[in-house]
Coordinates of C-alpha atoms in Angstrom, one line a residue:
Chain A
X3 CA -76.6 176.7 64.1
X4 CA -73.2 175.4 65.1
X5 CA -73.1 171.7 64.4
X6 CA -74.3 170.4 61.1
X7 CA -77.3 168.1 60.9
X8 CA -75.1 165.0 60.2
X9 CA -72.9 165.7 63.3
X10 CA -75.9 166.0 65.5
X11 CA -77.4 162.8 64.1
X12 CA -74.1 160.9 64.8
X13 CA -74.1 162.2 68.4
X14 CA -77.6 161.0 68.9
X15 CA -76.7 157.6 67.6
X16 CA -73.7 157.2 69.8
X17 CA -75.5 158.4 72.9
X18 CA -78.3 155.9 72.1
X19 CA -75.8 153.1 71.9
X20 CA -74.1 154.1 75.2
X21 CA -77.5 154.3 76.9
X22 CA -78.3 150.8 75.7
X23 CA -75.0 149.5 77.2
X24 CA -75.5 151.3 80.5
X25 CA -79.1 150.1 80.6
X26 CA -77.9 146.5 80.1
X27 CA -75.3 147.0 82.8
X28 CA -77.9 148.3 85.2
X29 CA -80.0 145.3 84.7
X30 CA -77.1 142.9 85.1
X31 CA -76.1 144.7 88.4
X32 CA -79.7 144.5 89.6
X33 CA -79.7 140.7 89.2
X34 CA -76.2 140.4 90.7
X35 CA -77.4 142.5 93.7
X36 CA -80.3 140.1 94.1
X37 CA -77.9 137.1 94.3
X38 CA -75.5 139.0 96.6
X39 CA -78.4 139.7 99.0
X40 CA -79.3 136.0 98.8
X41 CA -75.7 135.1 99.6
X42 CA -75.7 137.4 102.6
X43 CA -78.9 135.8 103.8
X44 CA -77.5 132.3 103.6
X45 CA -74.5 133.4 105.6
X46 CA -76.5 134.9 108.4
X47 CA -77.4 131.6 110.2
X48 CA -73.7 130.7 110.4
X49 CA -72.7 134.1 111.6
X50 CA -75.4 134.3 114.3
X51 CA -74.6 130.8 115.6
X52 CA -70.8 131.4 115.7
X53 CA -71.3 134.7 117.4
X54 CA -73.6 133.2 120.0
X55 CA -71.1 130.4 120.7
X56 CA -68.1 132.7 120.8
X57 CA -69.9 135.0 123.2
X58 CA -70.9 132.1 125.4
X59 CA -67.5 130.6 125.4
X60 CA -65.4 133.8 125.8
X61 CA -67.7 135.5 128.3
X62 CA -68.9 132.4 130.1
X63 CA -66.0 132.5 132.5
X64 CA -63.6 135.3 133.1
X65 CA -60.5 133.1 133.6
X66 CA -60.4 132.2 130.0
X67 CA -58.2 134.5 127.9
X68 CA -56.8 134.3 124.5
X69 CA -54.4 136.6 122.7
X70 CA -57.1 137.5 120.2
X71 CA -59.3 138.8 123.1
X72 CA -56.7 141.0 124.7
X73 CA -55.7 144.5 123.8
X74 CA -52.0 145.0 123.5
X75 CA -49.8 148.0 122.9
X76 CA -50.0 148.9 119.3
X77 CA -46.8 149.0 117.2
X78 CA -48.3 148.2 113.9
X79 CA -51.9 148.4 112.6
X80 CA -53.4 146.5 109.7
X81 CA -56.1 147.9 107.5
X82 CA -58.2 145.5 105.5
X83 CA -59.7 147.5 102.7
X84 CA -62.4 146.1 100.4
X85 CA -62.8 147.6 97.0
X86 CA -64.0 146.3 93.6
X87 CA -61.9 145.1 90.7
X88 CA -63.6 147.4 88.2
X89 CA -64.8 150.9 88.2
X90 CA -68.1 152.2 86.8
X91 CA -69.6 152.0 90.2
X92 CA -70.0 155.7 91.0
X93 CA -68.3 156.8 94.2
X94 CA -68.1 153.2 95.6
X95 CA -64.4 152.9 95.6
X96 CA -63.4 156.5 96.1
X97 CA -65.5 156.8 99.2
X98 CA -63.7 153.9 100.9
X99 CA -60.3 154.9 99.7
X100 CA -60.7 158.5 100.8
X101 CA -61.7 157.5 104.2
X102 CA -58.9 155.0 104.6
X103 CA -56.4 157.6 103.3
X104 CA -57.6 160.3 105.7
X105 CA -57.6 157.8 108.6
X106 CA -54.0 156.8 107.9
X107 CA -52.9 160.4 107.6
X108 CA -54.5 161.2 110.9
X109 CA -53.3 158.2 112.9
X110 CA -49.8 157.5 111.6
X111 CA -46.7 159.4 110.9
X112 CA -44.5 156.8 109.3
X113 CA -45.1 153.9 106.9
X114 CA -43.6 151.6 109.6
X115 CA -46.7 151.9 111.7
X116 CA -49.2 150.3 109.3
X117 CA -49.8 148.1 106.3
X118 CA -52.8 147.5 104.0
X119 CA -54.5 144.3 103.2
X120 CA -56.2 145.0 99.9
X121 CA -59.1 143.1 98.5
X122 CA -59.9 144.4 95.0
X123 CA -57.8 145.8 92.2
X124 CA -58.8 149.4 92.5
X125 CA -57.7 149.6 96.1
X126 CA -54.5 147.8 95.4
X127 CA -53.5 150.2 92.6
X128 CA -54.5 153.2 94.8
X129 CA -52.1 152.2 97.6
X130 CA -49.3 151.2 95.3
X131 CA -49.4 154.5 93.5
X132 CA -49.1 156.3 96.8
X133 CA -46.3 154.1 98.1
X134 CA -48.4 152.8 101.0
X135 CA -47.2 149.4 102.1
X136 CA -49.5 146.5 101.0
X137 CA -48.9 143.4 103.0
X138 CA -51.4 141.1 101.3
X139 CA -53.7 141.5 98.4
X140 CA -56.3 139.5 96.4
X141 CA -57.9 140.5 93.1
X142 CA -60.2 138.9 90.7
X143 CA -62.7 137.7 93.2
X144 CA -65.9 136.5 91.5
X145 CA -69.1 138.5 91.8
X146 CA -70.6 135.9 94.0
X147 CA -67.7 134.9 96.2
X148 CA -67.8 131.7 98.2
X149 CA -65.9 131.3 101.5
X150 CA -63.3 129.1 99.8
X151 CA -62.4 132.1 97.6
X152 CA -61.1 134.2 100.5
X153 CA -60.3 131.5 102.9
X154 CA -56.6 131.9 102.2
X155 CA -56.3 135.6 102.6
X156 CA -58.6 135.6 105.6
X157 CA -56.5 132.9 107.2
X158 CA -53.2 134.8 106.5
X159 CA -54.7 138.1 107.8
X160 CA -55.8 136.5 111.1
X161 CA -52.4 134.8 111.3
X162 CA -50.6 138.1 110.9
X163 CA -52.4 139.3 114.1
X164 CA -51.7 136.0 115.9
X165 CA -47.9 136.1 115.1
X166 CA -47.6 139.7 116.1
X167 CA -47.1 141.3 112.7
X168 CA -50.1 143.5 113.5
X169 CA -51.3 144.5 117.0
X170 CA -54.7 145.5 115.8
X171 CA -56.7 145.1 112.6
X172 CA -59.4 147.3 111.1
X173 CA -61.7 146.6 108.2
X174 CA -62.9 149.3 105.8
X175 CA -65.7 148.6 103.4
X176 CA -69.1 149.8 102.1
X177 CA -71.9 148.6 104.3
X178 CA -75.0 147.8 102.3
X179 CA -78.0 149.8 103.7
X180 CA -80.3 149.7 100.7
X181 CA -80.1 149.7 97.0
X182 CA -79.6 153.4 97.0
X183 CA -77.5 153.8 100.2
X184 CA -74.2 152.3 101.1
X185 CA -72.1 153.7 104.0
X186 CA -68.4 153.5 104.4
X187 CA -67.9 151.5 107.6
X188 CA -64.9 151.1 109.8
X189 CA -64.9 148.0 111.9
X190 CA -62.4 146.7 114.4
X191 CA -61.7 143.1 113.6
X192 CA -59.0 142.2 116.0
X193 CA -58.5 142.0 119.0
X194 CA -62.1 140.9 119.5
X195 CA -63.4 143.3 122.1
X196 CA -67.0 143.7 121.1
X197 CA -68.4 140.3 121.9
X198 CA -71.7 141.1 123.6
X199 CA -74.6 139.1 122.5
X200 CA -78.3 139.8 123.1
X201 CA -79.1 136.1 123.2
X202 CA -79.0 134.3 126.5
X203 CA -75.5 132.9 127.1
X204 CA -75.3 129.1 127.5
X205 CA -73.0 127.4 129.9
X206 CA -71.1 124.7 128.0
X207 CA -69.0 121.7 128.8
X208 CA -65.8 121.9 127.0
X209 CA -64.2 119.1 125.2
X210 CA -61.2 119.1 125.7
X211 CA -60.8 122.5 127.4
X212 CA -61.9 126.1 127.1
X213 CA -58.5 127.3 126.0
X214 CA -58.2 124.8 123.2
X215 CA -61.7 125.6 122.0
X216 CA -60.9 129.3 121.8
X217 CA -57.8 128.4 119.9
X218 CA -60.1 126.9 117.1
X219 CA -63.1 129.1 117.6
X220 CA -61.6 132.6 117.5
X221 CA -59.7 132.4 114.3
X222 CA -62.7 130.8 112.6
X223 CA -64.8 133.6 114.0
X224 CA -62.4 136.3 112.8
X225 CA -62.3 134.8 109.3
X226 CA -66.0 134.6 109.1
X227 CA -66.2 138.3 110.1
X228 CA -63.9 139.1 107.1
X229 CA -66.2 137.0 104.8
X230 CA -69.2 138.7 106.2
X231 CA -67.7 142.1 105.4
X232 CA -66.9 140.9 101.9
X233 CA -70.4 139.8 101.2
X234 CA -71.7 143.1 102.5
X235 CA -69.2 145.0 100.3
X236 CA -70.2 142.9 97.3
X237 CA -73.9 143.7 97.7
X238 CA -72.9 147.4 98.0
X239 CA -70.8 147.2 94.9
X240 CA -73.6 145.8 92.8
X241 CA -76.0 148.3 94.3
X242 CA -73.6 151.2 93.6
X243 CA -73.0 150.1 90.1
X244 CA -76.7 149.7 89.5
X245 CA -77.3 153.2 90.7
X246 CA -74.4 154.6 88.7
X247 CA -75.6 152.9 85.6
X248 CA -79.2 154.1 86.1
X249 CA -77.9 157.7 86.4
X250 CA -75.9 157.2 83.3
X251 CA -78.9 155.9 81.4
X252 CA -81.0 158.8 82.6
X253 CA -78.4 161.3 81.6
X254 CA -78.1 159.7 78.2
X255 CA -81.9 160.0 77.8
X256 CA -81.8 163.7 78.7
X257 CA -78.9 164.3 76.3
X258 CA -80.7 162.5 73.5
X259 CA -83.7 164.7 74.2
X260 CA -81.8 168.0 74.0
X261 CA -79.9 166.7 70.9
X262 CA -83.1 165.7 69.2
X263 CA -84.4 169.2 69.9
X264 CA -81.4 170.9 68.4
X265 CA -81.5 168.4 65.5
X266 CA -85.1 169.4 64.7
X267 CA -84.2 173.1 65.0
X268 CA -81.3 172.7 62.7
X269 CA -83.4 170.8 60.2
X270 CA -86.2 173.5 60.4
X271 CA -83.6 176.2 59.9
X272 CA -82.2 174.4 56.8
X273 CA -85.6 174.1 55.3
X274 CA -86.5 177.7 56.0
X275 CA -83.2 178.8 54.4
X276 CA -83.8 176.6 51.3
X277 CA -87.3 178.1 50.9
X278 CA -85.9 181.6 51.3
X279 CA -83.3 180.9 48.6
X280 CA -85.9 179.4 46.2
X281 CA -88.2 182.3 46.7
X282 CA -85.3 184.8 46.3
X283 CA -84.3 182.9 43.1
X284 CA -87.8 183.0 41.7
X285 CA -88.1 186.7 42.5
X286 CA -84.9 187.4 40.7
X287 CA -86.2 185.8 37.6
X288 CA -89.3 188.0 37.4
Chain B
X22 CA -86.9 106.5 119.3
X23 CA -86.0 110.0 120.5
X24 CA -84.5 112.3 118.0
X25 CA -82.3 115.3 118.0
X26 CA -82.3 118.2 115.5
X27 CA -79.0 118.5 113.6
X28 CA -77.9 121.3 111.4
X29 CA -74.6 121.6 109.6
X30 CA -73.9 125.3 108.7
X31 CA -71.2 126.8 106.6
X32 CA -70.5 130.4 105.6
X33 CA -72.0 129.6 102.2
X34 CA -75.3 128.4 103.7
X35 CA -76.8 125.5 105.5
X36 CA -75.7 122.1 104.2
X37 CA -77.8 119.6 106.3
X38 CA -80.8 119.9 108.5
X39 CA -82.7 116.9 109.9
X40 CA -83.9 115.1 113.0
X41 CA -81.6 112.1 113.7
X42 CA -81.2 109.5 116.4
X43 CA -77.5 109.9 116.8
X44 CA -74.6 112.1 115.7
X45 CA -71.1 110.9 115.7
X46 CA -68.1 113.0 114.7
X47 CA -64.4 113.0 115.0
X48 CA -63.5 115.6 117.6
X49 CA -59.9 116.7 118.3
X50 CA -60.1 114.7 121.5
X51 CA -61.4 111.6 119.8
X52 CA -64.6 110.0 118.4
X53 CA -67.6 111.6 119.9
X54 CA -71.2 110.3 119.9
X55 CA -74.1 112.6 120.8
X56 CA -77.6 111.3 121.7
X57 CA -80.7 113.3 122.4
X58 CA -80.6 115.0 125.8
X59 CA -76.9 115.6 125.9
X60 CA -75.6 118.3 128.2
X61 CA -74.5 121.6 126.4
X62 CA -71.1 121.1 125.0
X63 CA -68.6 122.6 122.5
X64 CA -65.9 120.6 120.9
X65 CA -63.6 121.4 118.0
X66 CA -63.7 118.9 115.1
X67 CA -61.0 117.2 113.0
X68 CA -61.2 117.0 109.2
X69 CA -63.4 114.0 108.9
X70 CA -66.9 112.6 108.5
X71 CA -69.9 113.3 110.6
X72 CA -72.2 110.3 110.7
X73 CA -75.9 110.9 111.2
X74 CA -78.0 107.8 112.2
X75 CA -81.6 107.9 111.2
X76 CA -83.5 104.6 111.5
X77 CA -81.4 102.0 109.7
X78 CA -79.7 104.5 107.4
X79 CA -76.5 106.4 108.2
X80 CA -75.9 109.6 106.3
X81 CA -72.4 111.1 105.9
X82 CA -71.3 114.7 105.8
X83 CA -67.7 115.6 105.1
X84 CA -66.5 118.5 107.2
X85 CA -63.2 120.4 107.1
X86 CA -62.7 121.1 110.7
X87 CA -64.9 123.6 112.5
X88 CA -66.7 122.7 115.7
X89 CA -69.7 121.1 117.2
X90 CA -72.2 122.8 119.5
X91 CA -74.5 120.5 121.5
X92 CA -77.6 121.5 123.3
X93 CA -80.2 119.0 124.8
X94 CA -82.5 119.3 121.8
X95 CA -80.2 120.3 119.0
X96 CA -76.7 119.9 117.5
X97 CA -75.1 122.5 115.4
X98 CA -71.9 121.9 113.4
X99 CA -70.2 125.0 112.2
X100 CA -67.6 124.3 109.6
X101 CA -65.9 126.4 107.0
X102 CA -66.7 123.8 104.4
X103 CA -69.0 120.8 104.5
X104 CA -70.6 118.6 101.9
X105 CA -73.1 115.8 102.0
X106 CA -71.8 112.5 100.6
X107 CA -74.0 112.7 97.5
X108 CA -73.0 116.3 96.7
X109 CA -69.2 115.7 96.7
X110 CA -67.5 116.4 93.4
X111 CA -65.3 113.4 93.2
X112 CA -63.4 114.6 90.1
X113 CA -62.6 117.8 91.9
X114 CA -61.5 116.1 95.1
X115 CA -59.2 113.8 93.1
X116 CA -57.7 116.8 91.3
X117 CA -57.2 118.5 94.6
X118 CA -55.6 115.4 96.1
X119 CA -53.1 115.2 93.2
X120 CA -52.3 118.9 93.4
X121 CA -51.6 118.6 97.1
X122 CA -49.4 115.6 96.6
X123 CA -47.4 117.4 94.0
X124 CA -47.0 120.3 96.3
X125 CA -45.9 118.1 99.1
X126 CA -43.2 116.5 96.9
X127 CA -41.8 119.9 95.9
X128 CA -39.9 121.0 99.0
X129 CA -41.2 124.3 100.2
X130 CA -41.2 126.4 103.3
X131 CA -43.1 125.2 106.4
X132 CA -46.3 127.2 105.9
X133 CA -46.9 126.0 102.3
X134 CA -46.0 122.5 103.4
X135 CA -48.5 122.6 106.2
X136 CA -51.2 124.0 103.9
X137 CA -50.6 121.4 101.3
X138 CA -50.9 118.7 104.0
X139 CA -54.2 120.1 105.2
X140 CA -55.5 120.3 101.6
X141 CA -54.5 116.7 101.1
X142 CA -56.3 115.6 104.2
X143 CA -59.4 117.5 103.1
X144 CA -59.3 115.9 99.7
X145 CA -58.8 112.4 101.0
X146 CA -61.6 113.0 103.5
X147 CA -64.0 114.0 100.7
X148 CA -63.1 111.0 98.6
X149 CA -63.6 108.7 101.6
X150 CA -67.0 110.2 102.4
X151 CA -68.1 110.0 98.8
X152 CA -67.1 106.3 98.6
X153 CA -68.6 105.7 102.0
X154 CA -65.3 104.4 103.2
X155 CA -66.0 104.4 106.9

């Protein structure tokens, strides 16, 4: 018997405490996930409507063009990467960061050709450590972000495309599939090339003109795409953390089980040894 | 009286949904009134109040820009932020107004200046709507 009874007892106790914490975190994440899904649902009507209008306006007539709809030669690419501020979420952050890192290695040779827009502290630190240029960043977003929380960075990001700092923009984040599955997704944000809508297109009158409406509509649309990605990523974050914490709790339970087993064995061995000693002592006296 | 369905939608969820007799809003090209049966139209909005006439009452919704989509039987206003008059946090709007005024006084570069100006206009708009100053 390696460890003494007292050592094993102490390990059982600490593991129990840890499992209580992970259990609590699991439940907190579950309720946060619930609210995140609710947020994503209340965002859907806005997204659907704006998508429908953008498709109608931009595709309605072919003579309307706007810089945000047109592909241009790419000199510099922007990558918007959504990670969490804290860890303890399993592979949530590392999955996204690995994908982004590989993509960058494949597509670019010099740091002149790209820059990162980092949402979340984990991502920011990752890119800083690797000397990858970070153009913009935001950390400390609440668990249930409102549009106002990211309006500024969304606005700046879209402006960086508009003023020619970037010639294309991609978003990388974890897409929420279900509570147990989140997929790393790469989505082209700008230029807006993928505008097809299943809904019937409406022909509108424009007040004042189509160009001026696109001027207002497209940046607002791009910003809402960023917000949509953030809501999606937040739901994934809570789901990933919930799963990670559930695994931790399960592992702790398993560990407690094996530890209790060896505790009982050690106790039994100690008793047996004591009896042997007593019997031996009694025999010696005879 | 014929009515038209109006919804004001923001990224954080729907803000207003009702059948009204008339919608008026401040578009970038000027004041705009929409009655039931209007032809389909899209117009960008200024920071301002949307007035919704229902019987004798007029309800106010503060919007920070966005745009208005009209169809014969419904009007949708898509704004990045919007509040009904009774839901406006007056204390917060006042604080935002003062903050924006302070920023405007401190000379800064163009972008910050422009942003502060917009923030000021949004705050003033909210206060006006909350006090029904229209």
